[in-house]
Coordinates of C-alpha atoms in Angstrom, one line a residue:
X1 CA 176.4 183.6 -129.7
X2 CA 175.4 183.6 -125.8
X3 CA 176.5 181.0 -124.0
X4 CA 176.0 180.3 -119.9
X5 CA 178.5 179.6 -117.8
X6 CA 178.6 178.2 -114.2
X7 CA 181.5 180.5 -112.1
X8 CA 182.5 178.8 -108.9
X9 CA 184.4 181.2 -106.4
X10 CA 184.0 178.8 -103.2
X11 CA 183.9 182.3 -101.8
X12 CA 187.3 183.2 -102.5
X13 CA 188.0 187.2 -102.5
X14 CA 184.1 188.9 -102.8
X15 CA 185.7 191.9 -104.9
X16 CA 187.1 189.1 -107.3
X17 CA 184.2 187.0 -107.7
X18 CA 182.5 190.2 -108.3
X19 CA 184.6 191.8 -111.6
X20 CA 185.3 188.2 -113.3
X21 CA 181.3 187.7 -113.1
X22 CA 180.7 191.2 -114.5
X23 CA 183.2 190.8 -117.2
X24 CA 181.8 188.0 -118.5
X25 CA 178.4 189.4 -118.6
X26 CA 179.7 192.2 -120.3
X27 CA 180.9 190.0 -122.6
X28 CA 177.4 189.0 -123.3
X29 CA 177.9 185.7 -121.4
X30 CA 174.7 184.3 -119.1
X31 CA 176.1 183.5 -115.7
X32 CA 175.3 181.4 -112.9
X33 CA 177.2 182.7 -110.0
X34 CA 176.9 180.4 -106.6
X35 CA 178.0 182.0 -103.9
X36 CA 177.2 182.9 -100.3
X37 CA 176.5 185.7 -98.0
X38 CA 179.8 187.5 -98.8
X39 CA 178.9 187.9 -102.7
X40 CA 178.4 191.9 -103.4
X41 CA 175.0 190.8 -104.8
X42 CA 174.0 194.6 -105.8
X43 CA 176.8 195.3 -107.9
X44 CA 176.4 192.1 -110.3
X45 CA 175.2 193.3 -113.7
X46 CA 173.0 192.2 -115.4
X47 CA 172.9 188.4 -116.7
X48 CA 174.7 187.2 -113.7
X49 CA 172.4 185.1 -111.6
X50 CA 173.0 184.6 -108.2
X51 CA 172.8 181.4 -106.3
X52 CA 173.4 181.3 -102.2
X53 CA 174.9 177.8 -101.9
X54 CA 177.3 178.8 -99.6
X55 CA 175.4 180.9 -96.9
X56 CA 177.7 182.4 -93.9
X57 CA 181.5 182.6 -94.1
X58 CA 181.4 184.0 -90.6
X59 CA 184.5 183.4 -89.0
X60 CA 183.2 183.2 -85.4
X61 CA 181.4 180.3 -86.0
X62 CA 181.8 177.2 -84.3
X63 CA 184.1 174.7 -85.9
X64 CA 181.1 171.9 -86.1
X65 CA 179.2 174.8 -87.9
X66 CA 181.7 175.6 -90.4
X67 CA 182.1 171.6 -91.4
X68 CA 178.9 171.2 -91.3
X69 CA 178.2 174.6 -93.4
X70 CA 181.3 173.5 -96.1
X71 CA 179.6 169.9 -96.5
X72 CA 176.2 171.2 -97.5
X73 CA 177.6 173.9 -99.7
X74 CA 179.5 171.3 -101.7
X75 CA 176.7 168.9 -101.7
X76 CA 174.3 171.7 -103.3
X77 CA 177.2 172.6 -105.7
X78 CA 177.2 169.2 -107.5
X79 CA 173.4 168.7 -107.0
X80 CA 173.9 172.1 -109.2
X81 CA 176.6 170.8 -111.4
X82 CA 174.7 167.5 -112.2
X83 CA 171.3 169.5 -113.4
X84 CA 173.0 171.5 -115.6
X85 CA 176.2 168.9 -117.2
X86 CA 176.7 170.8 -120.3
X87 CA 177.3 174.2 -119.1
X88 CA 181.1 174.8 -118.9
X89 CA 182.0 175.9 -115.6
X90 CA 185.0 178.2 -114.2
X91 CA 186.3 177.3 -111.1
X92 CA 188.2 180.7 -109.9
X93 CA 188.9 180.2 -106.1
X94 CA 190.3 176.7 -104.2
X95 CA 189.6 175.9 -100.8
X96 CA 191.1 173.5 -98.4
X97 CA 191.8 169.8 -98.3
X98 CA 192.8 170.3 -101.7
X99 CA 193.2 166.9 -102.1
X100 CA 188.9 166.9 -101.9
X101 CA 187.7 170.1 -103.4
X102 CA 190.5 170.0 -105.7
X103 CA 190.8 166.7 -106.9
X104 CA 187.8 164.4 -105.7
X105 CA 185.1 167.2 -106.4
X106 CA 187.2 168.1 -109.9
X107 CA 187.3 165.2 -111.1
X108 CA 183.2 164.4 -110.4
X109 CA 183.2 168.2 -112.3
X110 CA 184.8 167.0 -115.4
X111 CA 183.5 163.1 -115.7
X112 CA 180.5 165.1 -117.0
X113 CA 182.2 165.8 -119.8
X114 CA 181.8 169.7 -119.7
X115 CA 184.3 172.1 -120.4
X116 CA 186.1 173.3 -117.1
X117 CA 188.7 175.4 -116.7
X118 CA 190.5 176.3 -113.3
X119 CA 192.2 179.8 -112.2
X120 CA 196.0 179.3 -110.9
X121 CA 196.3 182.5 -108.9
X122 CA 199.5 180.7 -107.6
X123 CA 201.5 178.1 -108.3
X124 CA 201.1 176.8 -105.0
X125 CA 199.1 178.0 -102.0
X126 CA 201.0 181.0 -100.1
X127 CA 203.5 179.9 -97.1
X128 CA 202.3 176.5 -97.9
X129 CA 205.0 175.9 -100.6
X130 CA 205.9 172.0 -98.8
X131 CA 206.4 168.5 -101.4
X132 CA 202.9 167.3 -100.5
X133 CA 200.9 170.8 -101.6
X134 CA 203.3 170.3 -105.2
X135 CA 202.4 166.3 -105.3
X136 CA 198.8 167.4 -104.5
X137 CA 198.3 170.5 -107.4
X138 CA 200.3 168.3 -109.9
X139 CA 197.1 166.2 -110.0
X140 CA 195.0 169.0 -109.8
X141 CA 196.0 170.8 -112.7
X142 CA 195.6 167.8 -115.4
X143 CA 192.1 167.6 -114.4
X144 CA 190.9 170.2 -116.1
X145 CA 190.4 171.2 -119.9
X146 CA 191.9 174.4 -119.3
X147 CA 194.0 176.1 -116.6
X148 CA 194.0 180.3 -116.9
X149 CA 196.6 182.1 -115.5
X150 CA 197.0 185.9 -115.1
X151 CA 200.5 185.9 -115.6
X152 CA 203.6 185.1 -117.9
X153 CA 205.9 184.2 -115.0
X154 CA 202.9 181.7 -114.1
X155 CA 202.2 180.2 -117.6
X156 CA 206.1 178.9 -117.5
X157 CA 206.4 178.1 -114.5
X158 CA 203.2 175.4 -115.0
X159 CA 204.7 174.7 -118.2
X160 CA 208.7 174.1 -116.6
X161 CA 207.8 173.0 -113.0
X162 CA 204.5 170.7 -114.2
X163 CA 204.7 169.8 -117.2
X164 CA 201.5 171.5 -118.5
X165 CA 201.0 171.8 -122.5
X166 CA 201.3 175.3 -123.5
X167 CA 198.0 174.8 -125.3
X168 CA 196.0 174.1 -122.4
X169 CA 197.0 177.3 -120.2
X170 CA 195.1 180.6 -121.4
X171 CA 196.7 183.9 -120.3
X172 CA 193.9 185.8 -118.9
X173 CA 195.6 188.8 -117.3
X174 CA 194.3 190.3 -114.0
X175 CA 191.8 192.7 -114.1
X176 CA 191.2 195.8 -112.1
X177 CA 189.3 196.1 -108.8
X178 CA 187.0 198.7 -109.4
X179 CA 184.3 197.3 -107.3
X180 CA 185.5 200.2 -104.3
X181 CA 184.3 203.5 -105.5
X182 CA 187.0 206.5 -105.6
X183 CA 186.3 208.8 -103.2
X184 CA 186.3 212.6 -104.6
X185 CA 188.0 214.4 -101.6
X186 CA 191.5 215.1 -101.6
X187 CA 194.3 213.4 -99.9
X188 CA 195.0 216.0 -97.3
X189 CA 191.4 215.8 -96.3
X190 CA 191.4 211.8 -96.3
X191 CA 194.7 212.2 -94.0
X192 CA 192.8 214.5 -91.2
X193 CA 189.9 211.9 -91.4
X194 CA 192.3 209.3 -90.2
X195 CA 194.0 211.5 -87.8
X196 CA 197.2 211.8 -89.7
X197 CA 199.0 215.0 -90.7
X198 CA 198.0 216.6 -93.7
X199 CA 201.6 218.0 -94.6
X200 CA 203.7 214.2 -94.0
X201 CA 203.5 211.7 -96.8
X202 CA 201.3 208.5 -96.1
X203 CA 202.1 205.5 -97.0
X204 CA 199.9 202.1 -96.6
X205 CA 199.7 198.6 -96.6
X206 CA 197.2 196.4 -97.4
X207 CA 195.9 193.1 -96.7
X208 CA 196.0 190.2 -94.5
X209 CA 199.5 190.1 -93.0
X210 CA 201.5 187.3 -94.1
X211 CA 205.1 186.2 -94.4
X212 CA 205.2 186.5 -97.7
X213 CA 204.3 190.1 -98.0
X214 CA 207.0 191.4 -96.1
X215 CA 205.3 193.3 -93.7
X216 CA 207.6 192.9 -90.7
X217 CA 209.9 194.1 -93.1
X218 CA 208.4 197.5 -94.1
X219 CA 207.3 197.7 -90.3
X220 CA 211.6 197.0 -89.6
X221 CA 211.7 200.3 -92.6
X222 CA 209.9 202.6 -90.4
X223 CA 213.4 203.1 -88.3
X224 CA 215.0 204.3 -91.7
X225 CA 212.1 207.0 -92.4
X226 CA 210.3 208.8 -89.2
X227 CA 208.8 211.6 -91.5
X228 CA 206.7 208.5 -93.1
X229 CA 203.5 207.8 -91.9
X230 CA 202.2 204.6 -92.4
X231 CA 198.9 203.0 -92.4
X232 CA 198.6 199.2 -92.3
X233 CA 194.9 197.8 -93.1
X234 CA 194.4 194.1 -92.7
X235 CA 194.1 191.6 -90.0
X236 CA 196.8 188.8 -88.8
X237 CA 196.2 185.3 -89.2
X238 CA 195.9 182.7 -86.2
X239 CA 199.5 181.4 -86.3
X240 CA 202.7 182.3 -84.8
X241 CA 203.8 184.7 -87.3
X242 CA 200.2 186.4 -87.1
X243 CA 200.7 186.5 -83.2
X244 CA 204.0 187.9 -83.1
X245 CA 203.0 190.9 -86.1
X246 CA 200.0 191.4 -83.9
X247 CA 201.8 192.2 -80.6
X248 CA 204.2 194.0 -83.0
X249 CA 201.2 195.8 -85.2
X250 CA 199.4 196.8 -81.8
X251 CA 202.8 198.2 -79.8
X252 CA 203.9 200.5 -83.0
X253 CA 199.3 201.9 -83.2
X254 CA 199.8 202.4 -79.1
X255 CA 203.2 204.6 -79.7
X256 CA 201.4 206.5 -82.7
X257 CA 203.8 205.5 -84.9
X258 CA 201.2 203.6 -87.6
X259 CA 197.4 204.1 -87.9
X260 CA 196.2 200.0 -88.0
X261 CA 193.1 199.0 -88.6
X262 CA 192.8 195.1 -87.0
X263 CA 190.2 192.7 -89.1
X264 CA 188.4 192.5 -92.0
X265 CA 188.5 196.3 -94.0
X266 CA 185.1 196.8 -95.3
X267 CA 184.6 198.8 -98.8
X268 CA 184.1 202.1 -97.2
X269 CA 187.1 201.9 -95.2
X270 CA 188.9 200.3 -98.5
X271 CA 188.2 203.6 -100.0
X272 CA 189.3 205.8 -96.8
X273 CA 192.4 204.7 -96.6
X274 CA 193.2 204.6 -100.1
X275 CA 192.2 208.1 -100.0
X276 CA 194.7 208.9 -97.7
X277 CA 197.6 207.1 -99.1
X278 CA 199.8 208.6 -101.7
X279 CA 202.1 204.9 -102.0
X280 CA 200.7 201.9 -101.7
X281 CA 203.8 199.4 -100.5
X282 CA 204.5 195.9 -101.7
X283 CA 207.3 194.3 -100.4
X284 CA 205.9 190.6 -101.0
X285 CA 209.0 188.2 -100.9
X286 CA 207.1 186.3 -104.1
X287 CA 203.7 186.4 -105.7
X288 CA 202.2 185.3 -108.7
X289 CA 199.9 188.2 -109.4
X290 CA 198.4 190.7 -106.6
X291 CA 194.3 191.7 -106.8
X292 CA 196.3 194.6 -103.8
X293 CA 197.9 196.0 -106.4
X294 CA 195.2 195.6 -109.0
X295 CA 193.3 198.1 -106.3
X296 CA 195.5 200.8 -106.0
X297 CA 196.4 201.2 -109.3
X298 CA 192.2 201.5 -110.5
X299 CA 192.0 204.6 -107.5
X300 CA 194.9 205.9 -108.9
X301 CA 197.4 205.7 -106.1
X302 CA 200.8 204.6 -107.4
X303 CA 202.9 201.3 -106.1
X304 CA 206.1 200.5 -104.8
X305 CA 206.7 197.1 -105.4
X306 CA 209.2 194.7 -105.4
X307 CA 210.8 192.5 -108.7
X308 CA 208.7 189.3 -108.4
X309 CA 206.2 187.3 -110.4
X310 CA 203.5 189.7 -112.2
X311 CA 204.7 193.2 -111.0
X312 CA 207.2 193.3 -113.4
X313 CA 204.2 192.8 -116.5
X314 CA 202.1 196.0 -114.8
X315 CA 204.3 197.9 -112.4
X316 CA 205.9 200.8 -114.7
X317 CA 207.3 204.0 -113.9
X318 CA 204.2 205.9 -114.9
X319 CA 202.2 203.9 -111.9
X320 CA 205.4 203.4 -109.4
X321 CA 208.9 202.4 -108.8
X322 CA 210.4 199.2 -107.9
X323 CA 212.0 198.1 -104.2
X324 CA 215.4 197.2 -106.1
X325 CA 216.6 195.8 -102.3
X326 CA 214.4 193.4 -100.1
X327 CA 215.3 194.5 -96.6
X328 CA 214.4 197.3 -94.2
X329 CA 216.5 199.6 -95.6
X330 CA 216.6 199.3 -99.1
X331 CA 212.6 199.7 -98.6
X332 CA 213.2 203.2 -97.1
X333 CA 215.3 204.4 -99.9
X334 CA 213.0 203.5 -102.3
X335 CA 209.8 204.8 -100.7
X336 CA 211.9 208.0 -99.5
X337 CA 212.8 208.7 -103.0
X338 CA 209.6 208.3 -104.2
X339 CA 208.3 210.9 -102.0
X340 CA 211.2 213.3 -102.7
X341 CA 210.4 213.3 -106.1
X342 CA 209.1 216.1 -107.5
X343 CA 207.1 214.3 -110.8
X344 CA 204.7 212.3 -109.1
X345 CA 202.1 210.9 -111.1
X346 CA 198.6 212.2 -110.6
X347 CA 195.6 209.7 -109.8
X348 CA 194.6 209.9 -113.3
X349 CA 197.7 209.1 -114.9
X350 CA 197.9 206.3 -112.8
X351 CA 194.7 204.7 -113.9
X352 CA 195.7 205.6 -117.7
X353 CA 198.5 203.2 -117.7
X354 CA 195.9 200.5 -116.7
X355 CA 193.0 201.1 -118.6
X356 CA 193.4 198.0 -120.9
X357 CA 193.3 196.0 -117.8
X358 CA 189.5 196.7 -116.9
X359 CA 187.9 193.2 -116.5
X360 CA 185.9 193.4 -120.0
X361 CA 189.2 193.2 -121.8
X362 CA 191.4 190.7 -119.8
X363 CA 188.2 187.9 -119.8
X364 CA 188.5 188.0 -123.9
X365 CA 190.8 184.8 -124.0
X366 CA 188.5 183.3 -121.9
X367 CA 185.2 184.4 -123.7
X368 CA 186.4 183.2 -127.1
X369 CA 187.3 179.7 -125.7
X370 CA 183.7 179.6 -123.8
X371 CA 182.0 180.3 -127.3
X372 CA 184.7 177.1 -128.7
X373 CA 186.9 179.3 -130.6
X374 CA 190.6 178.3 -131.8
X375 CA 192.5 179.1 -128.2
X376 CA 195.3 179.0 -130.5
X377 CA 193.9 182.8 -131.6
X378 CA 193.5 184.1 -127.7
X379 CA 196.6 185.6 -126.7
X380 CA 196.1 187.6 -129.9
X381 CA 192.8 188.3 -129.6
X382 CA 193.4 189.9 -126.0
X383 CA 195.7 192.1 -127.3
X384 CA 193.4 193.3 -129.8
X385 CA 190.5 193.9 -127.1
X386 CA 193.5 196.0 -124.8
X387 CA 194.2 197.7 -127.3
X388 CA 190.9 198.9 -128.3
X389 CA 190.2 200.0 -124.4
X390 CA 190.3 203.7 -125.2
X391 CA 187.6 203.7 -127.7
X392 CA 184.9 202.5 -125.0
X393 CA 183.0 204.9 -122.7
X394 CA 184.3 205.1 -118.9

């Protein structure tokens, strides 16, 4: 049976909006995708429809520009929502005042009496982990009929910390980013492009810089191995910490001692680096579930990641090794010793330990309970569909 299905991203993460709105449609789902100027239109497959509710996300805007932007989009979302009130919708990105988008605007959602179900990338919102933000998402998540989670450490923690019914989470685990395409030419070659040296291992870092990533502690790591090179792709927020890593990022580029590139890393230089990089390092402090480490693993460059949240469900020794200590030097040993190994895994036996995570597979849970199946059978029927990932065509 086809059934449509409105996905709302509120333009979180274009490379996410992208592979949860083709794996539905792979599914042979209809969807309605709004989005904005951001949304990878070309690569949406067929039976996604794109909307532009949202328009520019351009951050040099004016502040007036961007309020007045946000109010429009939302107004055009519900004028959406309310034309089509049966269509279950899937909200997969939250956007700030929470206590608006997230429970005002939710709750008009769901007093239309269609199915909606919500993404918890996180239990809370990163470096935002305060009373009000838990007061705030604890009415958020009884709004609505179903909250999907990629991870098991997540599903408890709603269940322990919120007091969620186990029978309205769905375990929908993260899919793979395969929206950048692998490039073919080897790693030495990537390294020259980048001005690095073919014959020292590279290691990188990706993403914006936050505290909870632990990237002034890899950058403290660099001390412990000088033979590393180290390339750190992301930009640094507006605040304090951001301002301090950004004199920090900019002094280390200036004395050659990391290649950084400052701002937002398009998809060709996504795949440049990751082409370089024979580690990608993850030394978050927590996380729920990483779409970072969802990347590396689908271009086949291994991890080396620490014990937190929902590394410890995909991170094996077949696609990396774990940072057993979180500090400076404990990092180096563990990303020297990767490097002094001599039974590194390949690219493509990277991406074999994953393949049951293409997006295809992971959406099944949520497919089934679209087309009003028992969600008592999901978790079942998910492992069925991983399982069943090598029969299908790359």
């Amino acid at each position: 049976m086809n059934r449509e299905v409105l996905l709302v991203s509120h333009g979180f993460q274009p490379h996410y909006e992208l592979c949860v709105a083709n794996g539905l449609a792979e599914n042979g789902l209809s969807v309605t995708l709004p989005g904005s100027d951001r949304t990878l239109v070309g690569q949406l497959r067929e039976g996604v429809s794109f909307v532009n509710l949202r328009g520019s996300q351009d951050e040099g805007r004016p502040r007036w520009r961007k309020a007045q932007g946000l109010l429009r989009y939302h107004l055009r979302l519900l004028l959406l929502a309310l034309r089509h009130p049966r269509q279950p919708m899937v909200i997969i990105g939250m956007t700030s005042p929470e206590w608006l988008v997230g429970v005002v605007e939710v709750l008009l959602f769901r007093a239309t009496g269609r199915k909606l179900a919500l993404v918890v990338h996180n239990i809370l919102p990163h470096d935002r982990h305060t009373p009000q933000m838990r007061r705030v998402y604890r009415r958020i998540y009884r709004i609505p009929s179903r909250l999907l989670v990629h991870t098991q450490v997540t599903r408890e923690r709603l269940m322990l910390e919120f007091g969620i019914r186990p029978d309205k989470i769905l375990l929908v685990p993260h899919g793979l980013n395969e929206a950048v395409a692998r490039r073919t030419e080897d790693v030495a070659c990537a390294k020259r492009r980048l001005g690095l040296d073919a014959d020292r291992p590279v290691a990188l870092f990706f993403g914006h810089v936050s505290p909870f990533k632990g990237v002034d502690l890899l950058l403290d790591a660099l001390d412990h191995m000088p033979h590393v090179q180290l390339i750190v792709a992301g930009r640094c927020h507006t605040d304090e910490f951001g301002q301090r890593m950004r004199r920090r990022l900019s002094q280390l580029s200036a004395a050659d001692r990391i290649r950084w590139f400052d701002g937002y890393v398009d998809d060709d230089r996504t795949a440049e680096v990751y082409s370089a990089a024979e580690l990608v390092v993850l030394p978050y402090r927590h996380i729920d579930q990483s779409g970072v480490l969802m990347q590396a693993l689908a271009l086949g460059v291994p991890v080396a990641a620490t014990r937190t949240g929902g590394f410890l469900e995909v991170v094996n020794p077949g696609n990396g090794v774990f940072i057993e200590e979180l500090s400076p030097a404990g990092i180096a040993r563990t990303v020297c010793a990767y490097f002094e190994r001599g039974d590194r895994p390949t690219a493509a036996q990277v991406r074999a330990t994953v393949g049951h995570l293409r997006w295809r597979y992971t959406v099944a849970p949520l497919v089934e309970w679209l087309r009003g199946r028992d969600p008592t059978q999901e978790t079942e029927q998910a492992s069925e569909a991983g399982a069943s990932w090598q029969g299908d065509a790359q």
